[in-house]
Coordinates of C-alpha atoms and ligand atoms in Angstrom, one line a residue:
X1 CA 70.1 58.2 68.9
X2 CA 73.7 59.3 70.6
X3 CA 71.6 61.1 73.1
X4 CA 71.1 58.2 74.9
X5 CA 74.3 56.7 74.9
X6 CA 76.6 59.7 74.9
X7 CA 75.8 60.6 78.8
X8 CA 76.4 56.8 80.0
X9 CA 79.7 56.8 78.1
X10 CA 80.9 60.3 79.5
X11 CA 79.9 59.0 82.9
X12 CA 82.0 55.8 82.7
X13 CA 84.7 57.3 81.4
X14 CA 84.7 60.2 83.9
X15 CA 85.9 62.8 81.3
X16 CA 83.1 64.9 81.6
X17 CA 84.0 68.0 83.1
X18 CA 81.3 69.7 85.3
X19 CA 80.5 72.3 82.7
X20 CA 80.2 69.7 80.1
X21 CA 78.1 67.5 82.0
X22 CA 75.6 70.2 82.8
X23 CA 75.4 70.2 78.9
X24 CA 74.7 66.5 78.2
X25 CA 71.3 64.9 79.6
X26 CA 69.0 62.4 78.1
X27 CA 66.2 65.0 77.9
X28 CA 66.4 68.9 78.4
X29 CA 62.9 70.0 79.6
X30 CA 62.9 73.8 79.5
X31 CA 60.0 75.6 80.4
X32 CA 61.3 78.9 80.2
X33 CA 63.8 81.3 79.0
X34 CA 65.5 81.5 82.5
X35 CA 66.0 77.8 81.7
X36 CA 67.7 78.2 78.7
X37 CA 69.7 80.9 80.0
X38 CA 70.8 78.7 82.3
X39 CA 72.5 76.7 79.6
X40 CA 74.7 79.4 78.2
X41 CA 77.6 78.3 78.8
X42 CA 76.9 75.2 76.4
X43 CA 77.5 75.4 72.7
X44 CA 76.6 72.0 72.2
X45 CA 73.6 70.3 74.0
X46 CA 73.7 66.5 73.8
X47 CA 70.3 65.4 74.3
X48 CA 67.0 65.9 73.6
X49 CA 65.8 69.7 74.1
X50 CA 61.7 69.8 74.9
X51 CA 60.8 73.3 75.1
X52 CA 57.6 72.4 77.3
X53 CA 55.0 74.5 79.3
X54 CA 56.1 77.8 78.4
X55 CA 54.0 80.5 78.9
X56 CA 56.5 83.2 77.0
X57 CA 55.3 84.9 73.6
X58 CA 59.1 84.3 72.6
X59 CA 61.6 81.9 73.2
X60 CA 65.5 82.3 72.1
X61 CA 67.8 79.4 72.1
X62 CA 70.5 81.5 73.0
X63 CA 74.2 81.0 72.5
X64 CA 73.4 77.1 71.6
X65 CA 75.1 76.0 68.2
X66 CA 74.4 72.3 68.0
X67 CA 71.9 70.0 69.3
X68 CA 72.8 66.6 69.4
X69 CA 69.3 65.3 69.4
X70 CA 65.6 66.5 68.9
X71 CA 64.4 69.8 69.3
X72 CA 60.7 69.7 70.1
X73 CA 58.2 72.4 71.0
X74 CA 54.4 71.3 70.6
X75 CA 51.0 72.0 71.8
X76 CA 51.6 75.6 72.9
X77 CA 48.9 78.3 72.1
X78 CA 50.8 81.4 73.2
X79 CA 54.4 81.5 71.7
X80 CA 54.3 83.8 68.8
X81 CA 58.4 83.9 68.1
X82 CA 61.0 81.0 68.4
X83 CA 64.2 82.0 67.3
X84 CA 68.4 81.6 67.2
X85 CA 70.9 83.3 65.5
X86 CA 73.4 80.7 66.7
X87 CA 71.7 77.1 66.1
X88 CA 73.5 75.5 63.3
X89 CA 72.8 71.9 63.7
X90 CA 70.2 69.9 65.3
X91 CA 71.2 66.1 64.5
X92 CA 67.8 64.5 65.3
X93 CA 64.5 66.1 64.8
X94 CA 63.4 69.6 64.9
X95 CA 59.8 69.1 65.6
X96 CA 57.3 71.7 66.0
X97 CA 53.4 70.7 66.0
X98 CA 50.4 72.4 66.9
X99 CA 51.9 75.9 67.6
X100 CA 48.6 77.9 66.7
X101 CA 50.1 81.4 67.4
X102 CA 53.4 80.6 66.1
X103 CA 54.2 83.4 63.5
X104 CA 57.9 84.2 63.5
X105 CA 60.5 81.2 63.0
X106 CA 63.9 82.7 62.9
X107 CA 66.9 80.2 62.9
X108 CA 69.6 82.2 61.0
X109 CA 72.3 80.0 60.9
X110 CA 70.7 76.8 60.8
X111 CA 71.7 74.5 57.8
X112 CA 71.6 71.1 59.1
X113 CA 68.8 68.8 60.5
X114 CA 68.0 65.3 61.0
X115 CA 64.6 65.9 60.1
X116 CA 62.0 68.8 59.9
X117 CA 58.6 68.1 61.2
X118 CA 56.7 71.2 60.8
X119 CA 52.8 70.2 61.9
X120 CA 50.0 72.5 62.3
X121 CA 51.9 75.6 62.5
X122 CA 48.6 77.3 61.7
X123 CA 49.7 81.3 61.5
X124 CA 53.2 80.5 60.6
X125 CA 53.7 82.3 57.2
X126 CA 57.1 82.5 56.4
X127 CA 60.5 80.8 57.5
X128 CA 63.6 83.0 58.4
X129 CA 66.3 80.5 57.6
X130 CA 68.5 83.0 56.3
X131 CA 71.5 80.5 55.8
X132 CA 69.2 77.6 54.8
X133 CA 68.9 74.4 55.7
X134 CA 70.9 72.2 53.2
X135 CA 71.1 69.0 54.8
X136 CA 67.9 67.0 56.4
X137 CA 67.0 63.5 55.5
X138 CA 63.0 64.0 56.1
X139 CA 61.0 67.0 55.4
X140 CA 57.2 67.0 56.7
X141 CA 55.7 70.3 56.4
X142 CA 51.9 70.0 56.8
X143 CA 49.0 72.4 57.9
X144 CA 51.0 75.7 57.9
X145 CA 50.2 79.2 56.5
X146 CA 53.5 79.1 54.4
X147 CA 53.5 80.7 51.1
X148 CA 56.7 79.7 50.2
X149 CA 59.2 76.9 51.5
X150 CA 62.4 79.1 50.9
X151 CA 65.0 78.6 53.4
X152 CA 65.0 74.5 53.1
X153 CA 66.8 73.2 50.0
X154 CA 68.4 69.8 50.5
X155 CA 70.2 67.9 47.9
X156 CA 69.0 64.6 48.8
X157 CA 66.7 63.1 51.0
X158 CA 64.8 60.3 51.9
X159 CA 61.2 61.6 52.4
X160 CA 59.7 64.8 51.4
X161 CA 56.0 65.5 52.5
X162 CA 54.2 68.8 51.9
X163 CA 50.6 68.5 52.2
X164 CA 47.8 71.0 53.4
X165 CA 49.9 74.1 53.3
X166 CA 46.7 76.1 51.6
X167 CA 48.7 79.4 50.9
X168 CA 51.6 77.5 49.2
X169 CA 51.7 78.3 45.5
X170 CA 55.2 78.0 44.7
X171 CA 57.6 74.9 45.5
X172 CA 61.2 74.7 44.0
X173 CA 64.1 72.6 44.9
X174 CA 67.2 72.0 44.0
X175 CA 67.0 68.3 44.9
X176 CA 69.3 65.9 43.0
X177 CA 67.3 62.5 44.2
X178 CA 65.1 61.2 46.9
X179 CA 65.3 57.8 48.3
X180 CA 61.7 57.1 49.7
X181 CA 58.8 58.8 49.2
X182 CA 57.7 62.4 47.9
X183 CA 54.4 63.3 48.9
X184 CA 52.6 66.5 47.6
X185 CA 49.0 67.1 47.9
X186 CA 46.1 69.4 49.0
X187 CA 48.2 72.5 49.1
X188 CA 47.3 75.9 47.3
X189 CA 45.3 75.1 44.0
X190 CA 47.9 77.3 42.2
X191 CA 51.0 75.3 43.4
X192 CA 53.6 75.2 40.9
X193 CA 56.3 72.4 41.7
X194 CA 59.6 72.6 40.3
X195 CA 62.2 69.9 40.6
X196 CA 65.1 71.2 37.8
X197 CA 67.9 68.8 39.1
X198 CA 66.1 66.2 40.1
X199 CA 68.0 62.7 38.6
X200 CA 66.5 59.9 40.2
X201 CA 63.4 59.2 42.8
X202 CA 62.0 56.3 44.6
X203 CA 58.1 56.9 44.8
X204 CA 56.2 59.8 44.3
X205 CA 52.5 60.7 44.9
X206 CA 51.4 64.3 43.5
X207 CA 48.1 65.8 44.0
X208 CA 46.6 69.1 43.6
X209 CA 49.0 70.8 41.8
X210 CA 48.7 73.2 38.7
X211 CA 52.3 72.4 37.4
X212 CA 55.1 69.9 37.8
X213 CA 58.4 70.2 36.1
X214 CA 61.0 67.3 36.1
X215 CA 63.4 68.2 33.0
X216 CA 66.2 66.1 34.6
X217 CA 64.3 63.3 36.0
X218 CA 66.0 59.8 34.4
X219 CA 64.6 57.1 36.7
X220 CA 61.9 56.5 38.9
X221 CA 63.0 53.5 41.1
X222 CA 59.3 53.2 42.5
X223 CA 55.9 54.2 41.9
X224 CA 54.9 57.5 40.3
X225 CA 51.4 58.3 41.0
X226 CA 49.5 61.8 39.8
X227 CA 45.9 62.1 40.9
X228 CA 43.7 65.1 41.0
X229 CA 45.8 67.8 39.7
X230 CA 45.2 70.8 37.5
X231 CA 48.0 70.8 35.0
X232 CA 46.6 70.5 31.3
X233 CA 50.4 69.2 30.1
X234 CA 52.4 66.8 31.5
X235 CA 56.1 65.9 30.3
X236 CA 58.9 64.1 31.7
X237 CA 61.4 64.5 28.9
X238 CA 64.3 62.7 30.2
X239 CA 62.5 59.7 32.0
X240 CA 63.4 56.6 30.6
X241 CA 61.8 54.1 32.9
X242 CA 60.4 53.1 36.2
X243 CA 62.1 50.2 37.6
X244 CA 59.8 48.5 40.1
X245 CA 56.6 50.5 40.5
X246 CA 53.4 51.7 38.8
X247 CA 53.1 54.9 36.7
X248 CA 49.5 56.4 37.0
X249 CA 47.4 59.3 36.0
X250 CA 44.0 59.4 37.5
X251 CA 41.3 61.9 38.1
X252 CA 43.6 64.9 36.3
X253 CA 40.5 66.9 34.9
X254 CA 42.4 69.4 32.8
X255 CA 44.9 66.8 31.4
X256 CA 45.2 66.9 27.6
X257 CA 48.5 65.7 27.0
X258 CA 50.9 63.2 28.6
X259 CA 54.4 63.2 26.8
X260 CA 56.9 61.1 28.0
X261 CA 58.8 60.4 24.9
X262 CA 62.1 58.5 26.1
X263 CA 60.0 56.1 28.6
X264 CA 60.9 52.5 27.4
X265 CA 60.2 50.6 30.5
X266 CA 57.4 50.6 33.4
X267 CA 58.6 48.3 35.7
X268 CA 55.0 47.8 37.7
X269 CA 51.5 48.9 36.0
X270 CA 50.6 51.4 33.7
X271 CA 47.2 53.2 34.5
X272 CA 45.5 56.1 33.0
X273 CA 41.9 56.7 34.2
X274 CA 39.4 59.4 34.2
X275 CA 41.4 62.2 32.9
X276 CA 38.1 63.2 31.2
X277 CA 40.0 65.7 28.6
X278 CA 42.7 63.6 27.6
X279 CA 41.7 62.1 23.9
X280 CA 44.9 61.1 22.6
X281 CA 47.6 59.1 24.4
X282 CA 50.1 59.7 21.8
X283 CA 53.5 60.6 24.0
X284 CA 54.7 57.2 24.8
X285 CA 56.6 56.8 21.5
X286 CA 59.4 54.3 23.2
X287 CA 57.5 52.6 25.4
X288 CA 58.2 48.8 24.8
X289 CA 58.2 47.0 28.2
X290 CA 55.3 46.9 30.9
X291 CA 55.8 44.5 33.6
X292 CA 52.5 44.6 35.2
X293 CA 49.2 45.5 33.6
X294 CA 48.0 48.2 31.0
X295 CA 44.9 49.7 32.1
X296 CA 43.2 52.6 30.5
X297 CA 39.8 54.4 31.0
X298 CA 38.6 57.6 29.7
X299 CA 37.3 59.7 26.7
X300 CA 39.7 58.5 24.2
X301 CA 39.4 58.5 20.6
X302 CA 42.9 57.3 19.9
X303 CA 45.6 55.3 21.9
X304 CA 49.0 54.7 20.2
X305 CA 51.7 52.8 21.8
X306 CA 53.9 52.1 18.9
X307 CA 56.8 50.4 20.5
X308 CA 54.8 48.0 22.6
X309 CA 56.5 44.7 22.8
X310 CA 56.4 43.2 26.0
X311 CA 53.6 43.5 28.6
X312 CA 53.8 40.7 31.2
X313 CA 50.0 41.8 32.7
X314 CA 46.7 42.1 31.4
X315 CA 45.8 44.7 28.7
X316 CA 42.7 46.9 29.3
X317 CA 41.5 49.7 27.6
X318 CA 38.1 51.1 27.6
X319 CA 36.7 54.2 26.3
X320 CA 33.8 56.6 25.9
X321 CA 34.5 57.1 22.7
X322 CA 35.2 54.8 19.5
X323 CA 38.6 53.8 19.7
X324 CA 37.9 50.6 17.0
X325 CA 41.3 51.8 15.0
X326 CA 43.3 51.5 18.1
X327 CA 41.7 48.0 19.3
X328 CA 42.4 46.7 15.9
X329 CA 46.1 47.3 16.3
X330 CA 46.5 46.2 19.9
X331 CA 44.9 42.9 19.3
X332 CA 47.7 42.1 17.0
X333 CA 50.0 41.9 20.3
X334 CA 47.4 39.8 22.1
X335 CA 47.9 36.3 22.7
X336 CA 47.8 33.7 19.9
X337 CA 44.2 32.1 20.7
X338 CA 43.1 35.8 20.0
X339 CA 45.2 36.1 16.7
X340 CA 47.7 38.3 18.0
X341 CA 51.4 37.7 18.6
X342 CA 51.8 37.1 22.6
X343 CA 53.5 40.5 23.0
X344 CA 50.7 41.0 25.5
X345 CA 50.8 38.1 28.2
X346 CA 47.8 38.8 30.2
X347 CA 44.1 39.0 29.1
X348 CA 43.2 41.5 26.5
X349 CA 40.2 43.9 26.5
X350 CA 39.7 46.7 24.3
X351 CA 36.3 48.7 24.1
X352 CA 34.7 51.6 22.5
X353 CA 31.6 53.8 23.4
X354 CA 31.2 52.8 27.1
X355 CA 29.4 55.4 28.6
X356 CA 30.8 54.9 32.3
X357 CA 34.4 54.2 31.2
X358 CA 35.7 56.8 33.7
X359 CA 34.1 55.5 36.7
X360 CA 37.1 52.4 36.9
X361 CA 39.7 54.4 38.6
X362 CA 40.5 51.7 41.0
X363 CA 43.9 50.3 40.2
X364 CA 45.1 49.1 43.3
X365 CA 43.3 47.6 46.4
X366 CA 43.6 44.3 48.4
X367 CA 45.1 41.0 47.0
X368 CA 42.3 38.8 48.6
X369 CA 40.9 38.7 44.9
X370 CA 40.6 35.2 44.3
X371 CA 37.2 34.8 44.6
X372 CA 36.5 37.2 41.3
X373 CA 38.7 34.7 39.6
X374 CA 35.3 33.0 39.2
X375 CA 33.8 35.5 36.8
X376 CA 36.4 34.7 34.7
X377 CA 35.5 37.6 32.4
X378 CA 37.3 40.9 31.5
X379 CA 35.4 43.0 33.2
X380 CA 35.9 40.9 36.1
X381 CA 39.5 41.1 35.5
X382 CA 39.0 44.8 35.6
X383 CA 37.4 45.0 38.9
X384 CA 40.0 42.7 40.6
X385 CA 41.0 43.8 44.0
X386 CA 44.7 43.6 44.1
X387 CA 47.3 45.4 45.7
X388 CA 49.0 47.1 42.7
X389 CA 48.7 46.6 38.8
X390 CA 51.9 44.4 38.8
X391 CA 49.6 41.9 40.5
X392 CA 46.7 42.7 38.8
X393 CA 49.2 41.8 35.9
X394 CA 49.7 38.3 37.3
X395 CA 46.3 37.7 38.4
X396 CA 45.1 38.7 34.9
X397 CA 47.6 35.7 33.7
X398 CA 46.2 33.4 36.4
X399 CA 42.4 34.1 35.3
X400 CA 43.6 33.8 31.8
X401 CA 45.2 30.4 32.2
X402 CA 42.0 29.2 34.2
X403 CA 39.7 30.2 31.1
X404 CA 42.2 28.1 28.6
Ligands
NAG1 C1 47.0 71.7 70.5 O1 47.6 72.5 71.8 C2 46.5 72.7 72.6 C3 47.2 73.7 73.6 O2 47.9 75.0 72.9 C4 45.7 71.9 73.1 O3 44.6 72.3 73.9 C5 45.0 70.7 72.0 O4 44.5 69.8 72.6 C6 46.3 70.6 71.0 N1 45.8 69.8 70.0 C7 45.9 68.5 69.6 C8 45.2 68.2 68.4 O5 46.9 68.1 70.4
NAG2 C1 72.1 62.2 45.5 O1 72.2 63.2 44.8 C2 73.4 64.2 45.5 C3 73.2 65.8 45.3 O2 72.9 66.1 44.0 C4 74.5 63.6 45.1 O3 75.6 64.4 45.7 C5 74.7 62.1 45.4 O4 75.9 61.4 44.6 C6 73.3 61.6 44.8 N1 73.4 60.1 45.4 C7 73.1 58.8 44.6 C8 73.1 58.2 45.1 O5 72.7 59.3 43.4
NAG3 C1 67.6 54.5 41.8 O1 67.9 54.5 40.6 C2 69.3 55.1 40.0 C3 69.4 54.8 38.7 O2 69.3 53.5 38.0 C4 70.4 54.5 40.9 O3 71.5 55.2 40.9 C5 70.0 54.8 42.2 O4 70.8 54.1 43.2 C6 68.7 54.1 42.7 N1 68.1 54.4 43.9 C7 67.6 53.4 44.7 C8 67.1 54.1 46.4 O5 67.5 52.2 44.2
NAG4 C1 58.2 52.6 47.1 O1 57.1 52.7 48.1 C2 56.7 50.8 48.3 C3 55.3 50.9 49.3 O2 54.8 52.1 49.1 C4 58.0 50.3 48.9 O3 57.7 48.8 49.2 C5 59.2 50.4 48.0 O4 60.3 49.9 48.6 C6 59.2 51.6 47.7 N1 60.6 51.8 46.7 C7 61.7 52.6 47.1 C8 62.7 52.7 45.9 O5 61.9 52.8 48.0
NAG5 C1 43.4 66.6 45.6 O1 43.6 65.6 45.5 C2 42.7 64.5 46.4 C3 43.2 63.2 45.7 O2 44.3 62.7 46.3 C4 41.5 64.8 45.6 O3 40.6 63.6 46.5 C5 40.6 65.7 46.0 O4 39.6 66.1 45.4 C6 41.6 66.8 45.5 N1 41.4 68.4 45.8 C7 41.0 69.4 45.0 C8 40.8 70.7 45.5 O5 41.3 68.9 43.5
NAG6 C1 68.4 65.5 29.3 O1 69.3 63.9 29.0 C2 70.2 64.5 28.1 C3 71.0 63.0 27.6 O2 71.6 62.3 28.9 C4 71.2 65.2 28.5 O3 72.1 65.6 28.0 C5 70.7 66.6 29.4 O4 71.3 67.4 30.0 C6 69.2 66.2 30.0 N1 68.6 67.1 30.4 C7 68.3 67.7 31.6 C8 67.5 68.9 31.6 O5 68.9 67.2 32.3
NAG7 C1 49.4 72.5 26.8 O1 48.5 71.7 25.8 C2 48.0 72.5 25.0 C3 47.3 71.6 23.9 O2 47.3 70.8 24.5 C4 48.7 73.8 24.4 O3 47.5 74.5 23.6 C5 48.9 74.7 25.4 O4 50.1 75.7 24.8 C6 50.0 73.6 26.5 N1 50.8 74.6 27.4 C7 51.9 74.5 27.9 C8 51.9 75.4 28.9 O5 52.8 73.8 27.1
NAG8 C1 52.2 67.7 24.2 O1 53.5 67.9 24.8 C2 54.7 67.8 24.1 C3 55.8 68.0 25.1 O2 55.5 69.3 25.9 C4 54.7 68.8 22.8 O3 55.9 68.5 22.1 C5 53.6 68.5 22.0 O4 53.5 69.4 21.2 C6 52.1 68.6 22.8 N1 51.0 68.0 22.0 C7 50.3 68.7 22.0 C8 49.0 68.0 20.9 O5 50.0 69.9 22.1
NAG9 C1 33.5 62.1 28.7 O1 32.8 60.9 28.1 C2 31.3 61.2 29.1 C3 30.8 60.1 28.5 O2 30.6 59.9 27.2 C4 30.8 62.5 28.9 O3 29.4 62.6 29.6 C5 31.7 63.6 29.1 O4 31.3 64.9 29.0 C6 33.2 63.5 28.6 N1 34.0 64.6 29.4 C7 34.6 65.1 28.2 C8 35.6 66.1 29.2 O5 34.8 65.1 27.3
NAG10 C1 36.7 61.5 37.8 O1 37.3 62.8 38.1 C2 36.4 63.8 38.3 C3 37.1 65.0 38.6 O2 37.4 65.5 37.0 C4 35.8 63.4 40.2 O3 34.7 64.5 40.0 C5 35.2 62.1 39.6 O4 34.9 61.9 41.2 C6 36.3 61.0 39.4 N1 35.6 59.9 39.1 C7 36.2 58.5 40.1 C8 35.3 57.4 39.6 O5 37.2 58.6 40.7

């Protein structure tokens, strides 16, 4: 950002010395080690640095300590080593993409980066970030050969997206909060994820992990979604609420136990579907309020939500097994026309022995669902195409109102 402003400012103000002006440019396009070495008098480069067209097997960023701009190297299948023992800070993006021969990435003093975008670094098996990057707003690590992300450990971030790193089997971060999105998917099958200090997080979508530890997490400001994971137990011992988004567990084949003992409020919808080893839902002892819909599909024999007292949307539970006892208990919370006390404000469905219960994993689709109102049935409501379970909740109310 500053890169484009500062040169103009410097020129206008006439304060740049000859040496300094050599260190300021909109874009430094450097295509060889000689090009880099020509900037050896610059400890700070103000401007974007693009390493382009180099045919060298190794590049050393030389004596530069700060890049006030982006550092970019893309589409190169010759370089094997990119290094610097001086660079401490990149204010913009550190963007490396489609470097199929890069095997050594050594930035021993680097601590602060605006964002990290490491994509398609298919032979990179380790980061030599000795000092360790402790500050970055956004981290995207995709399609690398990394077995570890040691060397990157930030305290807070907007976005972290770790995907398609097939060798990655462990990811531990001391991050305390994350303000937009955490996405983890399609990494190594045995990926164990640990966020011991995470207190709040906006949104998270987690897939294909073998364990997910969030002992301190208190609040999810957005939604949390767990799809196709390999863990058998899930617990969030300190989680009390999700303030606006959905909570979803879908197609986690090994899952036998979900326990979120302190969860009182789900700000959006609450979905549990196609986790076929999950026979009992009994880990939500304090769940009182669901501002969207509740939708559960599975091989359940028992569903207990003992504190449930306020469901704004539809309530729809379908099991392959007999859940008559659970249904009898929940019916008491349905609308008065159903003989209930009205705690559940949307439509009420609770069905046992439906062989294909698990085939409905679809909570969320498009909002152009008014057509399905005409069906007016509970199965119609379950099949509504809507943006989120929260919307499904409202749609459910509308359907119900029409039926009255
Ligand atoms: C990756 O970089 C190579 C050159 O190293 C280029 O030929 C190829 O088209 C690039 N691939 C993509 C997807 O950009
Ligand atoms: C986010 O976490 C960091 C590190 O734990 C902390 O210093 C900061 O105060 C937190 N910010 C908010 C808004 O909670
Ligand atoms: C998320 O919720 C926590 C706790 O209520 C709050 O401190 C934080 O500011 C919220 N973050 C966002 C991005 O809304
Ligand atoms: C969560 O993501 C949704 C869109 O996917 C976005 O609208 C919402 O603002 C995010 N929540 C937060 C707290 O960032
Ligand atoms: C990984 O998760 C995705 C859903 O996000 C799923 O479609 C895919 O089948 C999963 N892969 C494995 C190997 O479990
Ligand atoms: C869980 O919450 C309790 C009460 O707020 C707190 O004392 C405890 O330290 C938290 N546990 C973790 C691991 O953060
Ligand atoms: C996971 O839960 C099962 C029972 O549902 C239990 O046998 C097993 O010990 C648990 N594993 C862990 C790691 O807690
Ligand atoms: C489910 O997990 C919780 C929390 O980890 C544990 O306390 C409980 O014993 C587990 N239940 C079963 C049946 O394994
Ligand atoms: C879940 O129920 C279906 C339908 O009854 C059955 O075919 C399947 O084997 C069950 N899965 C498990 C893991 O029990
Ligand atoms: C249900 O989960 C299994 C994995 O356990 C997956 O193969 C299947 O496609 C999922 N069904 C649906 C409808 O998503």
